[in-house]
PDB file of C-alpha atoms and ligand atoms in Angstrom:
ATOM      1  CA  MET A   1       0.000   0.000   0.000  1.00 47.00           C
ATOM      2  CA  LYS A   2       2.752   2.401   0.970  1.00 49.00           C
ATOM      3  CA  CYS A   3       4.446   1.640  -2.334  1.00 53.00           C
ATOM      4  CA  MET A   4       1.252   2.372  -4.199  1.00 50.00           C
ATOM      5  CA  ILE A   5       0.796   5.668  -2.417  1.00 52.00           C
ATOM      6  CA  ARG A   6       4.342   6.613  -3.289  1.00 55.00           C
ATOM      7  CA  THR A   7       3.852   5.674  -6.940  1.00 52.00           C
ATOM      8  CA  LEU A   8       0.654   7.710  -7.108  1.00 49.00           C
ATOM      9  CA  ALA A   9       2.393  10.680  -5.529  1.00 55.00           C
ATOM     10  CA  LEU A  10       5.199  10.424  -8.067  1.00 55.00           C
ATOM     11  CA  LEU A  11       2.726  10.143 -10.950  1.00 50.00           C
ATOM     12  CA  ALA A  12       1.028  13.278  -9.734  1.00 51.00           C
ATOM     13  CA  THR A  13       4.269  15.234  -9.811  1.00 53.00           C
ATOM     14  CA  GLY A  14       5.444  13.829 -13.140  1.00 55.00           C
ATOM     15  CA  ALA A  15       8.606  12.630 -11.427  1.00 59.00           C
ATOM     16  CA  ILE A  16       7.862   8.980 -12.129  1.00 63.00           C
ATOM     17  CA  THR A  17      10.165   8.772 -15.170  1.00 67.00           C
ATOM     18  CA  PHE A  18      13.052  10.077 -13.110  1.00 69.00           C
ATOM     19  CA  ALA A  19      12.323   7.592 -10.346  1.00 69.00           C
ATOM     20  CA  GLN A  20      12.130   4.761 -12.895  1.00 71.00           C
ATOM     21  CA  GLN A  21      15.467   5.747 -14.364  1.00 75.00           C
ATOM     22  CA  ASN A  22      16.944   6.113 -10.886  1.00 85.00           C
ATOM     23  CA  PRO A  23      15.472   3.333  -8.710  1.00 87.00           C
ATOM     24  CA  SER A  24      18.008   4.234  -6.013  1.00 91.00           C
ATOM     25  CA  TRP A  25      16.061   7.471  -5.506  1.00 89.00           C
ATOM     26  CA  ILE A  26      13.178   5.598  -3.876  1.00 88.00           C
ATOM     27  CA  ARG A  27      14.893   2.457  -2.564  1.00 93.00           C
ATOM     28  CA  PRO A  28      15.124   2.383   1.245  1.00 92.00           C
ATOM     29  CA  PHE A  29      18.535   2.549   2.914  1.00 95.00           C
ATOM     30  CA  PRO A  30      19.428   1.791   6.549  1.00 97.00           C
ATOM     31  CA  PRO A  31      19.633   5.001   8.568  1.00 98.00           C
ATOM     32  CA  HIS A  32      23.000   5.523  10.241  1.00 98.00           C
ATOM     33  CA  ARG A  33      25.144   7.925  12.218  1.00 98.00           C
ATOM     34  CA  ILE A  34      27.605   9.890  10.091  1.00 98.00           C
ATOM     35  CA  ALA A  35      29.374  11.664  12.953  1.00 98.00           C
ATOM     36  CA  GLY A  36      28.398  13.149  16.308  1.00 97.00           C
ATOM     37  CA  ASN A  37      24.773  14.264  16.168  1.00 98.00           C
ATOM     38  CA  VAL A  38      24.471  13.970  12.364  1.00 98.00           C
ATOM     39  CA  TYR A  39      22.532  11.028  10.929  1.00 98.00           C
ATOM     40  CA  TYR A  40      21.588   9.791   7.457  1.00 98.00           C
ATOM     41  CA  VAL A  41      17.825   9.332   6.988  1.00 98.00           C
ATOM     42  CA  GLY A  42      17.539   9.461   3.190  1.00 97.00           C
ATOM     43  CA  THR A  43      16.856   6.850   0.526  1.00 95.00           C
ATOM     44  CA  GLU A  44      19.630   4.909  -1.189  1.00 95.00           C
ATOM     45  CA  ASP A  45      20.674   7.966  -3.197  1.00 95.00           C
ATOM     46  CA  LEU A  46      18.577  10.996  -2.199  1.00 96.00           C
ATOM     47  CA  ALA A  47      20.447  12.117   0.877  1.00 97.00           C
ATOM     48  CA  CYS A  48      18.574  13.549   3.867  1.00 98.00           C
ATOM     49  CA  PHE A  49      20.385  14.484   7.052  1.00 98.00           C
ATOM     50  CA  LEU A  50      19.062  14.698  10.596  1.00 98.00           C
ATOM     51  CA  LEU A  51      20.944  16.847  13.108  1.00 98.00           C
ATOM     52  CA  THR A  52      19.671  16.017  16.570  1.00 98.00           C
ATOM     53  CA  THR A  53      19.753  18.417  19.502  1.00 98.00           C
ATOM     54  CA  PRO A  54      18.206  18.528  22.989  1.00 98.00           C
ATOM     55  CA  GLU A  55      15.827  21.241  21.693  1.00 98.00           C
ATOM     56  CA  GLY A  56      14.590  19.350  18.649  1.00 98.00           C
ATOM     57  CA  HIS A  57      16.105  18.492  15.298  1.00 98.00           C
ATOM     58  CA  ILE A  58      17.146  19.959  11.968  1.00 98.00           C
ATOM     59  CA  LEU A  59      16.338  18.026   8.779  1.00 98.00           C
ATOM     60  CA  ILE A  60      18.231  18.829   5.578  1.00 98.00           C
ATOM     61  CA  ASN A  61      16.475  17.697   2.337  1.00 97.00           C
ATOM     62  CA  THR A  62      13.330  15.587   1.979  1.00 96.00           C
ATOM     63  CA  GLY A  63      13.527  13.677  -1.316  1.00 92.00           C
ATOM     64  CA  LEU A  64      10.632  12.962  -3.676  1.00 91.00           C
ATOM     65  CA  ALA A  65       6.921  13.124  -2.898  1.00 90.00           C
ATOM     66  CA  GLY A  66       6.240  10.079  -0.765  1.00 89.00           C
ATOM     67  CA  SER A  67       9.788   9.927   0.638  1.00 92.00           C
ATOM     68  CA  GLU A  68       8.467  11.162   3.993  1.00 93.00           C
ATOM     69  CA  LEU A  69       7.316   7.591   4.712  1.00 94.00           C
ATOM     70  CA  LEU A  70      10.898   6.346   4.531  1.00 95.00           C
ATOM     71  CA  ILE A  71      12.377   9.405   6.234  1.00 96.00           C
ATOM     72  CA  ASN A  72       9.975   9.151   9.171  1.00 97.00           C
ATOM     73  CA  ALA A  73      10.619   5.409   9.520  1.00 97.00           C
ATOM     74  CA  SER A  74      14.379   6.065   9.492  1.00 97.00           C
ATOM     75  CA  ILE A  75      14.113   8.807  12.130  1.00 98.00           C
ATOM     76  CA  ARG A  76      12.102   6.478  14.387  1.00 98.00           C
ATOM     77  CA  GLN A  77      14.491   3.579  13.777  1.00 98.00           C
ATOM     78  CA  LEU A  78      17.307   5.768  15.115  1.00 98.00           C
ATOM     79  CA  GLY A  79      15.268   6.404  18.256  1.00 98.00           C
ATOM     80  CA  PHE A  80      14.132   9.955  17.461  1.00 98.00           C
ATOM     81  CA  ARG A  81      10.727  11.425  16.619  1.00 98.00           C
ATOM     82  CA  PRO A  82       9.796  13.113  13.316  1.00 97.00           C
ATOM     83  CA  GLU A  83       7.453  15.309  15.375  1.00 98.00           C
ATOM     84  CA  ASP A  84      10.544  16.829  17.038  1.00 98.00           C
ATOM     85  CA  VAL A  85      11.976  18.271  13.809  1.00 98.00           C
ATOM     86  CA  LYS A  86      11.994  22.047  14.317  1.00 98.00           C
ATOM     87  CA  ILE A  87      13.807  23.316  11.218  1.00 98.00           C
ATOM     88  CA  LEU A  88      13.604  22.088   7.619  1.00 98.00           C
ATOM     89  CA  LEU A  89      16.432  23.036   5.263  1.00 98.00           C
ATOM     90  CA  THR A  90      17.334  22.170   1.709  1.00 98.00           C
ATOM     91  CA  MET A  91      20.593  22.256  -0.237  1.00 98.00           C
ATOM     92  CA  GLN A  92      18.843  22.963  -3.560  1.00 97.00           C
ATOM     93  CA  ALA A  93      15.213  23.528  -4.564  1.00 95.00           C
ATOM     94  CA  HIS A  94      14.973  20.747  -7.152  1.00 94.00           C
ATOM     95  CA  PHE A  95      11.979  18.421  -6.872  1.00 91.00           C
ATOM     96  CA  ASP A  96      14.106  15.395  -5.991  1.00 92.00           C
ATOM     97  CA  HIS A  97      15.229  17.063  -2.744  1.00 94.00           C
ATOM     98  CA  VAL A  98      12.221  19.104  -1.638  1.00 95.00           C
ATOM     99  CA  ALA A  99       9.033  17.367  -2.803  1.00 93.00           C
ATOM    100  CA  ALA A 100       8.261  15.921   0.650  1.00 94.00           C
ATOM    101  CA  MET A 101       8.897  19.231   2.439  1.00 96.00           C
ATOM    102  CA  LYS A 102       5.189  19.902   2.892  1.00 96.00           C
ATOM    103  CA  GLU A 103       4.479  16.483   4.387  1.00 95.00           C
ATOM    104  CA  MET A 104       7.447  16.749   6.749  1.00 96.00           C
ATOM    105  CA  GLN A 105       6.278  20.204   7.797  1.00 96.00           C
ATOM    106  CA  GLN A 106       2.787  18.869   8.496  1.00 96.00           C
ATOM    107  CA  VAL A 107       4.120  16.002  10.613  1.00 94.00           C
ATOM    108  CA  SER A 108       6.396  18.196  12.692  1.00 96.00           C
ATOM    109  CA  GLY A 109       5.166  21.777  12.491  1.00 97.00           C
ATOM    110  CA  ALA A 110       8.792  22.672  11.684  1.00 98.00           C
ATOM    111  CA  LYS A 111       9.794  26.033  10.233  1.00 98.00           C
ATOM    112  CA  VAL A 112      11.098  26.050   6.670  1.00 98.00           C
ATOM    113  CA  TYR A 113      14.302  28.009   6.058  1.00 98.00           C
ATOM    114  CA  ALA A 114      15.543  28.535   2.500  1.00 98.00           C
ATOM    115  CA  THR A 115      17.919  30.799   0.639  1.00 98.00           C
ATOM    116  CA  GLU A 116      16.341  33.906  -0.881  1.00 97.00           C
ATOM    117  CA  ALA A 117      16.868  32.653  -4.449  1.00 96.00           C
ATOM    118  CA  ASP A 118      15.375  29.195  -3.808  1.00 97.00           C
ATOM    119  CA  ALA A 119      12.524  30.381  -1.561  1.00 98.00           C
ATOM    120  CA  SER A 120      10.303  31.423  -4.479  1.00 96.00           C
ATOM    121  CA  VAL A 121      10.640  27.975  -6.088  1.00 96.00           C
ATOM    122  CA  LEU A 122       9.591  26.312  -2.816  1.00 96.00           C
ATOM    123  CA  GLU A 123       6.686  28.711  -2.431  1.00 97.00           C
ATOM    124  CA  ASP A 124       5.300  28.102  -5.936  1.00 95.00           C
ATOM    125  CA  GLY A 125       5.856  24.329  -5.881  1.00 95.00           C
ATOM    126  CA  GLY A 126       8.513  24.345  -8.601  1.00 93.00           C
ATOM    127  CA  ARG A 127       6.618  26.492 -11.107  1.00 93.00           C
ATOM    128  CA  SER A 128       9.430  29.083 -11.281  1.00 91.00           C
ATOM    129  CA  ASP A 129      12.212  26.498 -11.466  1.00 90.00           C
ATOM    130  CA  PRO A 130      14.108  27.653 -14.583  1.00 87.00           C
ATOM    131  CA  TYR A 131      14.798  24.073 -15.685  1.00 86.00           C
ATOM    132  CA  PHE A 132      12.560  21.512 -13.942  1.00 83.00           C
ATOM    133  CA  SER A 133       9.288  23.466 -13.988  1.00 78.00           C
ATOM    134  CA  ARG A 134       7.455  20.354 -15.299  1.00 82.00           C
ATOM    135  CA  TYR A 135       8.176  18.586 -12.018  1.00 88.00           C
ATOM    136  CA  ARG A 136       5.859  20.207  -9.527  1.00 91.00           C
ATOM    137  CA  PHE A 137       5.645  19.487  -5.822  1.00 93.00           C
ATOM    138  CA  ALA A 138       3.559  20.610  -2.865  1.00 94.00           C
ATOM    139  CA  ALA A 139       4.389  24.256  -2.191  1.00 96.00           C
ATOM    140  CA  VAL A 140       5.535  25.340   1.270  1.00 97.00           C
ATOM    141  CA  LYS A 141       5.649  28.742   2.904  1.00 97.00           C
ATOM    142  CA  VAL A 142       9.221  29.752   3.683  1.00 98.00           C
ATOM    143  CA  ASP A 143       9.448  31.062   7.239  1.00 98.00           C
ATOM    144  CA  ARG A 144      12.972  32.440   7.043  1.00 98.00           C
ATOM    145  CA  ARG A 145      14.977  33.570   4.020  1.00 98.00           C
ATOM    146  CA  LEU A 146      18.644  32.782   4.433  1.00 98.00           C
ATOM    147  CA  LYS A 147      21.464  35.058   3.289  1.00 98.00           C
ATOM    148  CA  ASP A 148      25.118  34.283   2.860  1.00 98.00           C
ATOM    149  CA  GLY A 149      26.855  34.032   6.237  1.00 98.00           C
ATOM    150  CA  ASP A 150      23.632  33.562   8.192  1.00 98.00           C
ATOM    151  CA  LEU A 151      23.687  31.130  11.076  1.00 98.00           C
ATOM    152  CA  VAL A 152      21.071  28.456  11.656  1.00 98.00           C
ATOM    153  CA  ARG A 153      21.085  27.629  15.360  1.00 98.00           C
ATOM    154  CA  LEU A 154      19.249  25.043  17.420  1.00 98.00           C
ATOM    155  CA  GLY A 155      20.073  23.433  20.753  1.00 98.00           C
ATOM    156  CA  GLY A 156      23.834  24.000  20.583  1.00 97.00           C
ATOM    157  CA  THR A 157      24.156  23.055  16.895  1.00 98.00           C
ATOM    158  CA  GLN A 158      25.117  25.794  14.478  1.00 98.00           C
ATOM    159  CA  LEU A 159      25.228  25.755  10.684  1.00 98.00           C
ATOM    160  CA  THR A 160      26.800  28.526   8.602  1.00 98.00           C
ATOM    161  CA  VAL A 161      25.087  29.360   5.305  1.00 98.00           C
ATOM    162  CA  ILE A 162      27.497  29.497   2.338  1.00 98.00           C
ATOM    163  CA  LEU A 163      25.719  30.386  -0.900  1.00 98.00           C
ATOM    164  CA  THR A 164      26.962  28.182  -3.750  1.00 98.00           C
ATOM    165  CA  PRO A 165      24.494  28.883  -6.597  1.00 98.00           C
ATOM    166  CA  GLY A 166      24.615  27.525 -10.143  1.00 98.00           C
ATOM    167  CA  HIS A 167      22.936  24.115  -9.949  1.00 97.00           C
ATOM    168  CA  THR A 168      19.908  26.110  -8.774  1.00 96.00           C
ATOM    169  CA  LYS A 169      19.842  29.869  -8.211  1.00 97.00           C
ATOM    170  CA  GLY A 170      19.794  29.349  -4.468  1.00 97.00           C
ATOM    171  CA  SER A 171      21.919  26.224  -4.009  1.00 98.00           C
ATOM    172  CA  VAL A 172      23.663  26.288  -0.666  1.00 98.00           C
ATOM    173  CA  THR A 173      26.420  24.601   1.283  1.00 98.00           C
ATOM    174  CA  TYR A 174      26.320  24.470   5.078  1.00 98.00           C
ATOM    175  CA  SER A 175      29.322  24.186   7.355  1.00 98.00           C
ATOM    176  CA  THR A 176      29.343  23.071  10.962  1.00 98.00           C
ATOM    177  CA  THR A 177      31.460  21.493  13.673  1.00 98.00           C
ATOM    178  CA  VAL A 178      30.545  18.114  15.097  1.00 98.00           C
ATOM    179  CA  VAL A 179      31.918  16.453  18.195  1.00 96.00           C
ATOM    180  CA  ASP A 180      32.562  12.829  17.332  1.00 93.00           C
ATOM    181  CA  GLY A 181      34.081  10.413  19.827  1.00 90.00           C
ATOM    182  CA  GLY A 182      35.248  13.390  21.907  1.00 93.00           C
ATOM    183  CA  GLN A 183      36.964  14.934  18.883  1.00 95.00           C
ATOM    184  CA  LYS A 184      35.919  18.133  17.119  1.00 97.00           C
ATOM    185  CA  ARG A 185      35.514  17.682  13.373  1.00 98.00           C
ATOM    186  CA  SER A 186      34.681  20.250  10.722  1.00 98.00           C
ATOM    187  CA  MET A 187      31.899  19.109   8.434  1.00 98.00           C
ATOM    188  CA  VAL A 188      30.222  20.469   5.317  1.00 98.00           C
ATOM    189  CA  PHE A 189      26.972  19.629   3.565  1.00 98.00           C
ATOM    190  CA  ALA A 190      28.147  20.556   0.070  1.00 98.00           C
ATOM    191  CA  ASN A 191      25.784  21.035  -2.819  1.00 98.00           C
ATOM    192  CA  MET A 192      27.924  19.707  -5.637  1.00 97.00           C
ATOM    193  CA  GLY A 193      27.747  21.892  -8.738  1.00 96.00           C
ATOM    194  CA  THR A 194      26.525  19.610 -11.471  1.00 96.00           C
ATOM    195  CA  VAL A 195      25.523  21.474 -14.639  1.00 96.00           C
ATOM    196  CA  VAL A 196      21.959  20.752 -15.743  1.00 94.00           C
ATOM    197  CA  MET A 197      21.115  23.973 -17.605  1.00 94.00           C
ATOM    198  CA  PRO A 198      22.755  25.844 -20.505  1.00 96.00           C
ATOM    199  CA  LEU A 199      25.657  28.009 -19.303  1.00 97.00           C
ATOM    200  CA  VAL A 200      25.706  30.371 -22.291  1.00 97.00           C
ATOM    201  CA  GLY A 201      22.701  32.435 -23.411  1.00 96.00           C
ATOM    202  CA  ASN A 202      20.484  31.135 -20.606  1.00 95.00           C
ATOM    203  CA  ALA A 203      17.691  33.714 -20.585  1.00 95.00           C
ATOM    204  CA  LYS A 204      16.115  32.210 -17.462  1.00 94.00           C
ATOM    205  CA  TYR A 205      19.390  32.386 -15.531  1.00 96.00           C
ATOM    206  CA  PRO A 206      21.737  34.867 -17.257  1.00 96.00           C
ATOM    207  CA  GLN A 207      24.436  34.893 -14.530  1.00 97.00           C
ATOM    208  CA  ILE A 208      24.621  31.090 -14.233  1.00 98.00           C
ATOM    209  CA  ALA A 209      28.262  30.711 -15.349  1.00 98.00           C
ATOM    210  CA  GLU A 210      29.484  33.463 -13.016  1.00 98.00           C
ATOM    211  CA  ASP A 211      27.536  31.908 -10.142  1.00 98.00           C
ATOM    212  CA  PHE A 212      29.043  28.463 -10.730  1.00 98.00           C
ATOM    213  CA  ALA A 213      32.589  29.860 -10.956  1.00 98.00           C
ATOM    214  CA  ARG A 214      32.178  31.760  -7.678  1.00 98.00           C
ATOM    215  CA  ALA A 215      30.551  28.762  -5.971  1.00 98.00           C
ATOM    216  CA  PHE A 216      33.477  26.479  -6.836  1.00 98.00           C
ATOM    217  CA  GLU A 217      35.952  29.076  -5.533  1.00 98.00           C
ATOM    218  CA  ARG A 218      34.047  29.236  -2.254  1.00 98.00           C
ATOM    219  CA  GLN A 219      33.851  25.457  -1.932  1.00 98.00           C
ATOM    220  CA  LYS A 220      37.583  25.148  -2.645  1.00 98.00           C
ATOM    221  CA  ARG A 221      38.351  27.435   0.280  1.00 98.00           C
ATOM    222  CA  LEU A 222      36.627  25.070   2.728  1.00 98.00           C
ATOM    223  CA  SER A 223      38.637  22.228   4.218  1.00 98.00           C
ATOM    224  CA  PRO A 224      36.253  19.896   6.039  1.00 98.00           C
ATOM    225  CA  ASP A 225      37.282  16.695   7.781  1.00 98.00           C
ATOM    226  CA  ILE A 226      33.903  15.204   6.887  1.00 98.00           C
ATOM    227  CA  TRP A 227      31.714  16.064   3.906  1.00 98.00           C
ATOM    228  CA  VAL A 228      28.416  14.926   2.470  1.00 98.00           C
ATOM    229  CA  ALA A 229      26.337  15.947  -0.563  1.00 98.00           C
ATOM    230  CA  ALA A 230      22.722  15.956  -1.749  1.00 98.00           C
ATOM    231  CA  HIS A 231      23.166  12.626  -3.556  1.00 97.00           C
ATOM    232  CA  ALA A 232      24.688   9.792  -1.523  1.00 97.00           C
ATOM    233  CA  SER A 233      26.558   8.556  -4.611  1.00 97.00           C
ATOM    234  CA  GLN A 234      28.364  11.910  -4.857  1.00 97.00           C
ATOM    235  CA  TYR A 235      30.180  11.347  -1.562  1.00 98.00           C
ATOM    236  CA  GLY A 236      30.529   7.564  -1.690  1.00 97.00           C
ATOM    237  CA  MET A 237      28.121   7.050   1.201  1.00 97.00           C
ATOM    238  CA  ALA A 238      27.811   3.252   0.969  1.00 97.00           C
ATOM    239  CA  GLU A 239      31.588   2.705   0.662  1.00 97.00           C
ATOM    240  CA  LYS A 240      32.326   5.014   3.589  1.00 98.00           C
ATOM    241  CA  LEU A 241      29.667   3.353   5.716  1.00 98.00           C
ATOM    242  CA  ARG A 242      31.234  -0.038   4.975  1.00 97.00           C
ATOM    243  CA  ALA A 243      34.705   1.333   5.762  1.00 97.00           C
ATOM    244  CA  GLY A 244      33.382   2.691   9.070  1.00 96.00           C
ATOM    245  CA  SER A 245      34.513   6.323   8.671  1.00 96.00           C
ATOM    246  CA  PHE A 246      33.269   9.426   6.913  1.00 98.00           C
ATOM    247  CA  VAL A 247      36.499  11.376   7.511  1.00 97.00           C
ATOM    248  CA  ASP A 248      37.707  12.259   4.005  1.00 98.00           C
ATOM    249  CA  PRO A 249      39.409  15.664   3.602  1.00 97.00           C
ATOM    250  CA  GLN A 250      41.168  14.784   0.328  1.00 97.00           C
ATOM    251  CA  GLY A 251      38.009  13.318  -1.162  1.00 98.00           C
ATOM    252  CA  TYR A 252      36.245  16.643  -0.652  1.00 98.00           C
ATOM    253  CA  GLN A 253      38.857  18.689  -2.524  1.00 98.00           C
ATOM    254  CA  ALA A 254      38.925  16.095  -5.312  1.00 98.00           C
ATOM    255  CA  ALA A 255      35.121  16.119  -5.665  1.00 98.00           C
ATOM    256  CA  VAL A 256      34.954  19.917  -5.855  1.00 98.00           C
ATOM    257  CA  GLU A 257      37.786  19.978  -8.410  1.00 98.00           C
ATOM    258  CA  ARG A 258      36.107  17.235 -10.482  1.00 98.00           C
ATOM    259  CA  HIS A 259      32.841  19.173 -10.639  1.00 98.00           C
ATOM    260  CA  ALA A 260      34.683  22.445 -11.388  1.00 98.00           C
ATOM    261  CA  ALA A 261      36.530  20.742 -14.250  1.00 98.00           C
ATOM    262  CA  MET A 262      33.271  19.391 -15.718  1.00 98.00           C
ATOM    263  CA  PHE A 263      31.822  22.914 -15.500  1.00 98.00           C
ATOM    264  CA  ARG A 264      34.840  24.495 -17.259  1.00 98.00           C
ATOM    265  CA  GLU A 265      34.731  21.867 -20.002  1.00 97.00           C
ATOM    266  CA  ARG A 266      31.029  22.419 -20.611  1.00 97.00           C
ATOM    267  CA  LEU A 267      31.464  26.205 -20.606  1.00 98.00           C
ATOM    268  CA  GLU A 268      34.273  25.976 -23.125  1.00 97.00           C
ATOM    269  CA  LYS A 269      32.192  23.723 -25.404  1.00 97.00           C
ATOM    270  CA  GLU A 270      29.143  25.994 -25.227  1.00 96.00           C
ATOM    271  CA  SER A 271      31.251  29.137 -25.781  1.00 95.00           C
ATOM    272  CA  LYS A 272      32.607  27.741 -29.075  1.00 90.00           C
ATOM    273  CA  ARG A 273      29.194  27.140 -30.577  1.00 77.00           C
TER     274      ARG A 273
HETATM  275 ZN1   ZN B   1      19.297  19.058  -8.609  1.00 79.94          ZN
END
């Protein structure tokens, strides 16, 4: 039944073809601790992160419509309550990361925080998405609009907002410090800059190339001990879980450089046309 509900929800949003092409987007995955108070509660590939605190929790990303069933089950399996989520965040306002925002908000009564540039997309359910406007989702009211350098604070946990636009106009990376096994570790939730829209002559997003270039420069300046991304495959989640450690400073720099190189290559190709 749950599967059927999920399929119907996906059909309604038009996201079914994506889910069919990417079965890992809706396949369940065991929830697990990444480090300190940061846990993985996403599907096999659509990463969702729970940051637990004594004053309630922060949830980053919510996956596709219907994913709330898996997210809530994962939160409970870890011994926490979805009702205790106080703040909902996203790394990018594409349907595959925000379509269950509304449901999660209804379960918890959490406040939705989003960057200024992505807030409008969340509030119109994807209608103003310059690329994926066919893939609609339940709109949510954004309670707080985040600017670069803003701090998101809850129960002793603090995230710094680092705007890294390009993939969407309001894509964002968050940095924090976690205490893991008595040791302080720097950690980032990095929205990796994959190019999905034209970089040259993009009337819906004229400054896209400049945004990407700046975002990569900003990400290169960070040097986290631990890093994660919006797609589990982007940070090798399953391999790291098997290896028993998410500490990977070199892997972060390499991933940013790989994405920056793909961007430069694409820009060069488009510029020659
Ligand atoms: Zn995306």
